[in-house]
Amino acid sequence: MLTIQTVADVWSRHLMTIRTIEHLQMFSLALILSIIIGVSIGIFIYMKQRTANPVLNFLNIVETIPDLALIVLLLPILKLGAGPTIAACVLYSILPIARNTYTGLKGVDEQYTYVAEAIGLSPRETLLKVKIPMSLPLIAGGIRIALVFCMGVVTLGGLVAAGGLGTVLQNGIQLYQKDAILVAGLWTGILAVFLDSFAGMIEKKLQERYGTW
Amino acid sequence: MQSKRLFDRIDSIRFTGITKRYGNSFAVKDLDLEIKGGELLILIGPSGSGKTTTLRMINRMIEQDSGNVTINGLDTKDVDPVRLRRNIGYVIQNIGLFPHMTIGENIGLVPKLEGWEKKQQLERIKTLLNFVSLPPEMFMDRYPGQLSGGQQQRVGLARAMAMDPPLFLMDEPFGALDPILRKQLQKEFLKIKDEINRTIVFVTHDIEEALVLGDRIAIMNQAELVQVGPPEELIFNPANDLVADIVDTQRKFKHMDTLRVKDLMSPFENKYVLEGNTEVCDAVDEMTKREIENAFVFEGEKLLGEVTMVDLMKCKSKSQKLIDIARPIKTFQPKDSVAFALSELKNSGEYLAVVMNSGEPVGILVSDEVLLKLI
Amino acid sequence: MVVLETVLDATWEHVVLVYTTLFVSILVSIPLAFAALYSKKLELVVMKFANLVQAVPSFAVVAIMVPLLGIGFTPALVAIMLRALLPIVKNTYIGLTNVDPALIDYAEGVGLNQWQIHRYIRLPNAYPAMFAGIKFAGILANSIAVLTAFIGSGGLGEIIFQGLIGYNTNTLLSGAIPAIMLAIFIDLSFTILEKKVTPVHAGE
Ligand SMILES: Nc1ncnc2c1ncn2[C@@H]1O[C@H](COP(=O)(O)OP(=O)(O)OP(=O)(O)O)[C@@H](O)[C@H]1O
Ligand SMILES: [Mg+2]
């Protein structure tokens, strides 16, 4: 159905190299922000246990909002362009990362925190040297979920002038160019699956290295 | 970061009027106790009698409700707990080696936090591993999960020694090990204890361990101290029935002449068997996997002798065969008298023997130091 | 300006699309999950392959429908199903397999046949996991249904896309807000249902 010729055609006509770069730029920026914010919130609600339930419940509600609707809600605030898309990515990704960080920290076996205390680690050192490293497999699991979310939302960005591969899909559908849709759709899918598998590998490595359960 | 040591040696640790409650019940009640510098004091008593609580009040893991703990006259309440703990070695039953750190990192953690230089840390780690009979080049980069229970326990001890603390707190350090392994580690620990010559507070459930290791023994019951004194005093002058019961030597003693080896031996298990032509290297791996520290070397049906993990790891050439280094071991018959067997062991300075019945191993006899004292 | 009637119509279209897909997905999922009990291959597809596919962005799935099935309600339904099916099958399968083997032994012992074991032991045991899967699928369906308006499914997404063309904030919000309210409604209603079917002791 698709010949190499058509793929090459579509690729150059729709500037797919540039679109892919845009796509990955938005994606990485969103993911990095998500990790920083998500892990921080996870640690915060772990240290202030009373805030954990309200915060997680709130984030759960954010999670149910349709992605496109969320982007649209952010449009008036952040204007057209990559802003709303990246912000939506981050909003979605905070929950899995924060939740997993929190669960990971809470799940560290008491015997280890106990020993850490006994050999003279301060609470801060216990957090940094023992609890966080031991939670890494779970945190990585959360990041992997966030990665999938971000890929999804970044692709939607094409609909609100954020650029990226979604733009190609949008143009393809609007101009009813089947080849363009197929090429861009498959490429976006492959990219996402590849990144997800890669993250899965890292997660497994961490599990072997740091996992105790 | 490098903090000045709180104390370089212990002159005394004093509990005065210590009470700790949980809700309405006492975990420790009105405890007065002095631990002398350089001694090994055992805390022993029924489960829930307050041993662990007492131990943890020394390094402020638990804060007492009333009373004072002083170390060299210094009230622990006036000391930063983190500083205090870095000056006290701590070993527990489930060891708690951090699974995400290598053996080296586990041991070097506190020195690193204290801002030691890399080289200095490494040197310390190596010294300590050698000290507990684990060749550093072989174990430093392994993860705790790759070690046997006995090896982990040694690392736990090495970690506690990292800052060269003048005081050790040990909460049933050998409690989770099987009897033969425990015996081996106790024996090594006795040697180490004399070498390091530190003050040690040691909690145990095992009266034999207490009698063998302890300079003095404190018996606790229902949150109260019942009696404290050297082993002989407890055996010959028990303060009450409970002490007599814990020390329990009377009963064994009475039956001494009727006891046979078969009454005292543990059953022989195949995991203790290694073939004579096994190479030392393979033997170490195999013994780690089987979680044993001692093995008996056979050639076919024939018992050649015994090897211990410590011997194997000291061995220079790793390609040597067990047949070359196995040490001869005593054997007894099931019907031999215990008195005879134990004194034989004592004379030869060994603590393990194989019990053979018509050419076949049926049991392992571990020397009973307590009985020995009474023979 | 958007007329209230338009919003209500679009909401109705949206609801129809979401619940039709959800209903069809459930109908397809349950036999699939049971089949996975009998076929290792199918199990592998459900448990491993499905996870990979789940990583594909929804927009890509929706877009690919166009060259394959054209535009309109049906391609939208298929696109949503492709995403909604997997969480349900997977969760149902996990629920079906997480039965205490002793319970199955006992059931066989008292003379229940295969069908009865499935119906009276495995299925009820799978309800909590199944409903968790359905809830997740419902929220996902609601979310993708906004997007499928782009390939002519109608629904609340259509209002949003109209708002995007003229960049009219009021129009945008009159599409987005009902969609969000629907999402919260689905979440709440399934959470309540989930509680109803979950035995008290498994409530943790
Ligand atoms: N955190 C706690 N909360 C409530 N009660 C406690 C707590 N810690 C200890 N206790 C109680 O205090 C008493 C003494 O406990 P402790 O751990 O000192 O006993 P132990 O002699 O070490 O026992 P074991 O031999 O079982 O280790 C027990 O009755 C125990 O149940
Ligand atoms: Mg205890």
PDB file of C-alpha atoms in Angstrom, chain A residues 64-69 72-73 75-76 148 151-152 155-156 159-160 166 169-170 173-174 176 178 181-182 185-186 188-189 192-193 196-197, chain C residues 51-52 54-57 59-60 63-64 66-67 70-71 139 142-143 146-147 150-151 160-161 164 167 169 172-173 176 179-180 183-184 187:
ATOM      1  CA  THR A  64     -10.400  12.472  34.191  1.00  0.00           C
ATOM      2  CA  ILE A  65     -10.599  15.684  32.162  1.00  0.00           C
ATOM      3  CA  PRO A  66     -10.533  14.925  28.433  1.00  0.00           C
ATOM      4  CA  ASP A  67      -7.095  15.929  27.163  1.00  0.00           C
ATOM      5  CA  LEU A  68      -8.357  18.148  24.397  1.00  0.00           C
ATOM      6  CA  ALA A  69     -10.738  19.886  26.792  1.00  0.00           C
ATOM      7  CA  VAL A  72      -8.744  24.224  25.419  1.00  0.00           C
ATOM      8  CA  LEU A  73      -9.211  25.373  29.006  1.00  0.00           C
ATOM      9  CA  LEU A  75      -5.828  28.327  25.709  1.00  0.00           C
ATOM     10  CA  PRO A  76      -7.247  31.590  27.046  1.00  0.00           C
ATOM     11  CA  VAL A 148       2.823   7.790  27.362  1.00  0.00           C
ATOM     12  CA  MET A 151       3.252  11.567  23.813  1.00  0.00           C
ATOM     13  CA  GLY A 152      -0.528  11.520  23.491  1.00  0.00           C
ATOM     14  CA  THR A 155       0.328  14.846  19.392  1.00  0.00           C
ATOM     15  CA  LEU A 156      -2.914  16.716  20.096  1.00  0.00           C
ATOM     16  CA  LEU A 159      -4.815  20.910  16.672  1.00  0.00           C
ATOM     17  CA  VAL A 160      -3.976  24.083  18.588  1.00  0.00           C
ATOM     18  CA  GLY A 166      -0.040  16.280  15.208  1.00  0.00           C
ATOM     19  CA  LEU A 169      -2.074  14.437  11.036  1.00  0.00           C
ATOM     20  CA  GLN A 170      -4.348  17.476  11.153  1.00  0.00           C
ATOM     21  CA  ILE A 173      -7.192  14.748   7.644  1.00  0.00           C
ATOM     22  CA  GLN A 174      -8.289  18.192   6.548  1.00  0.00           C
ATOM     23  CA  TYR A 176      -7.942  14.114   3.030  1.00  0.00           C
ATOM     24  CA  LYS A 178      -4.550   9.243   3.027  1.00  0.00           C
ATOM     25  CA  ILE A 181      -2.213  10.307   7.488  1.00  0.00           C
ATOM     26  CA  LEU A 182      -0.836   6.793   7.284  1.00  0.00           C
ATOM     27  CA  GLY A 185       0.117   8.100  12.094  1.00  0.00           C
ATOM     28  CA  LEU A 186       2.414   5.079  11.888  1.00  0.00           C
ATOM     29  CA  THR A 188       3.963   8.773  15.608  1.00  0.00           C
ATOM     30  CA  GLY A 189       2.897   5.355  16.849  1.00  0.00           C
ATOM     31  CA  ALA A 192       5.771   6.378  21.036  1.00  0.00           C
ATOM     32  CA  VAL A 193       6.078   2.617  21.281  1.00  0.00           C
ATOM     33  CA  ASP A 196       7.850   3.478  25.919  1.00  0.00           C
ATOM     34  CA  SER A 197       9.797   0.252  25.431  1.00  0.00           C
TER      35      SER A 197
ATOM     36  CA  ASN C  51       0.608  -2.605  26.700  1.00  0.00           C
ATOM     37  CA  LEU C  52       2.689  -1.614  23.703  1.00  0.00           C
ATOM     38  CA  GLN C  54      -1.547   1.449  24.633  1.00  0.00           C
ATOM     39  CA  ALA C  55       1.456   3.725  24.125  1.00  0.00           C
ATOM     40  CA  VAL C  56       0.270   4.870  20.690  1.00  0.00           C
ATOM     41  CA  PRO C  57      -1.158   8.429  20.898  1.00  0.00           C
ATOM     42  CA  PHE C  59      -4.756  11.124  17.807  1.00  0.00           C
ATOM     43  CA  ALA C  60      -2.661   8.746  15.713  1.00  0.00           C
ATOM     44  CA  ALA C  63      -6.290   9.656  12.285  1.00  0.00           C
ATOM     45  CA  ILE C  64      -5.436   6.242  10.908  1.00  0.00           C
ATOM     46  CA  VAL C  66      -9.631   7.896   8.045  1.00  0.00           C
ATOM     47  CA  PRO C  67      -7.694   6.075   5.316  1.00  0.00           C
ATOM     48  CA  GLY C  70     -13.390   6.964   6.217  1.00  0.00           C
ATOM     49  CA  ILE C  71     -15.106   9.457   8.480  1.00  0.00           C
ATOM     50  CA  ILE C 139     -12.952   8.083  31.030  1.00  0.00           C
ATOM     51  CA  ASN C 142     -15.086  10.227  26.894  1.00  0.00           C
ATOM     52  CA  SER C 143     -11.738  11.832  26.235  1.00  0.00           C
ATOM     53  CA  VAL C 146     -13.949  14.760  21.986  1.00  0.00           C
ATOM     54  CA  LEU C 147     -11.192  14.132  19.497  1.00  0.00           C
ATOM     55  CA  PHE C 150     -12.368  15.859  14.058  1.00  0.00           C
ATOM     56  CA  ILE C 151     -13.243  12.859  11.904  1.00  0.00           C
ATOM     57  CA  ILE C 160     -14.635  22.845  20.421  1.00  0.00           C
ATOM     58  CA  PHE C 161     -13.377  22.628  16.870  1.00  0.00           C
ATOM     59  CA  LEU C 164     -10.886  26.770  17.451  1.00  0.00           C
ATOM     60  CA  TYR C 167     -10.771  31.230  18.181  1.00  0.00           C
ATOM     61  CA  THR C 169     -13.362  31.429  23.877  1.00  0.00           C
ATOM     62  CA  LEU C 172     -14.496  26.652  23.208  1.00  0.00           C
ATOM     63  CA  LEU C 173     -15.694  26.597  26.797  1.00  0.00           C
ATOM     64  CA  ALA C 176     -15.042  21.810  26.933  1.00  0.00           C
ATOM     65  CA  ALA C 179     -17.114  17.315  28.343  1.00  0.00           C
ATOM     66  CA  ILE C 180     -15.341  17.770  31.666  1.00  0.00           C
ATOM     67  CA  ALA C 183     -15.925  12.912  32.642  1.00  0.00           C
ATOM     68  CA  ILE C 184     -16.501  13.648  36.290  1.00  0.00           C
ATOM     69  CA  ASP C 187     -15.823   8.763  37.189  1.00  0.00           C
TER      70      ASP C 187
END
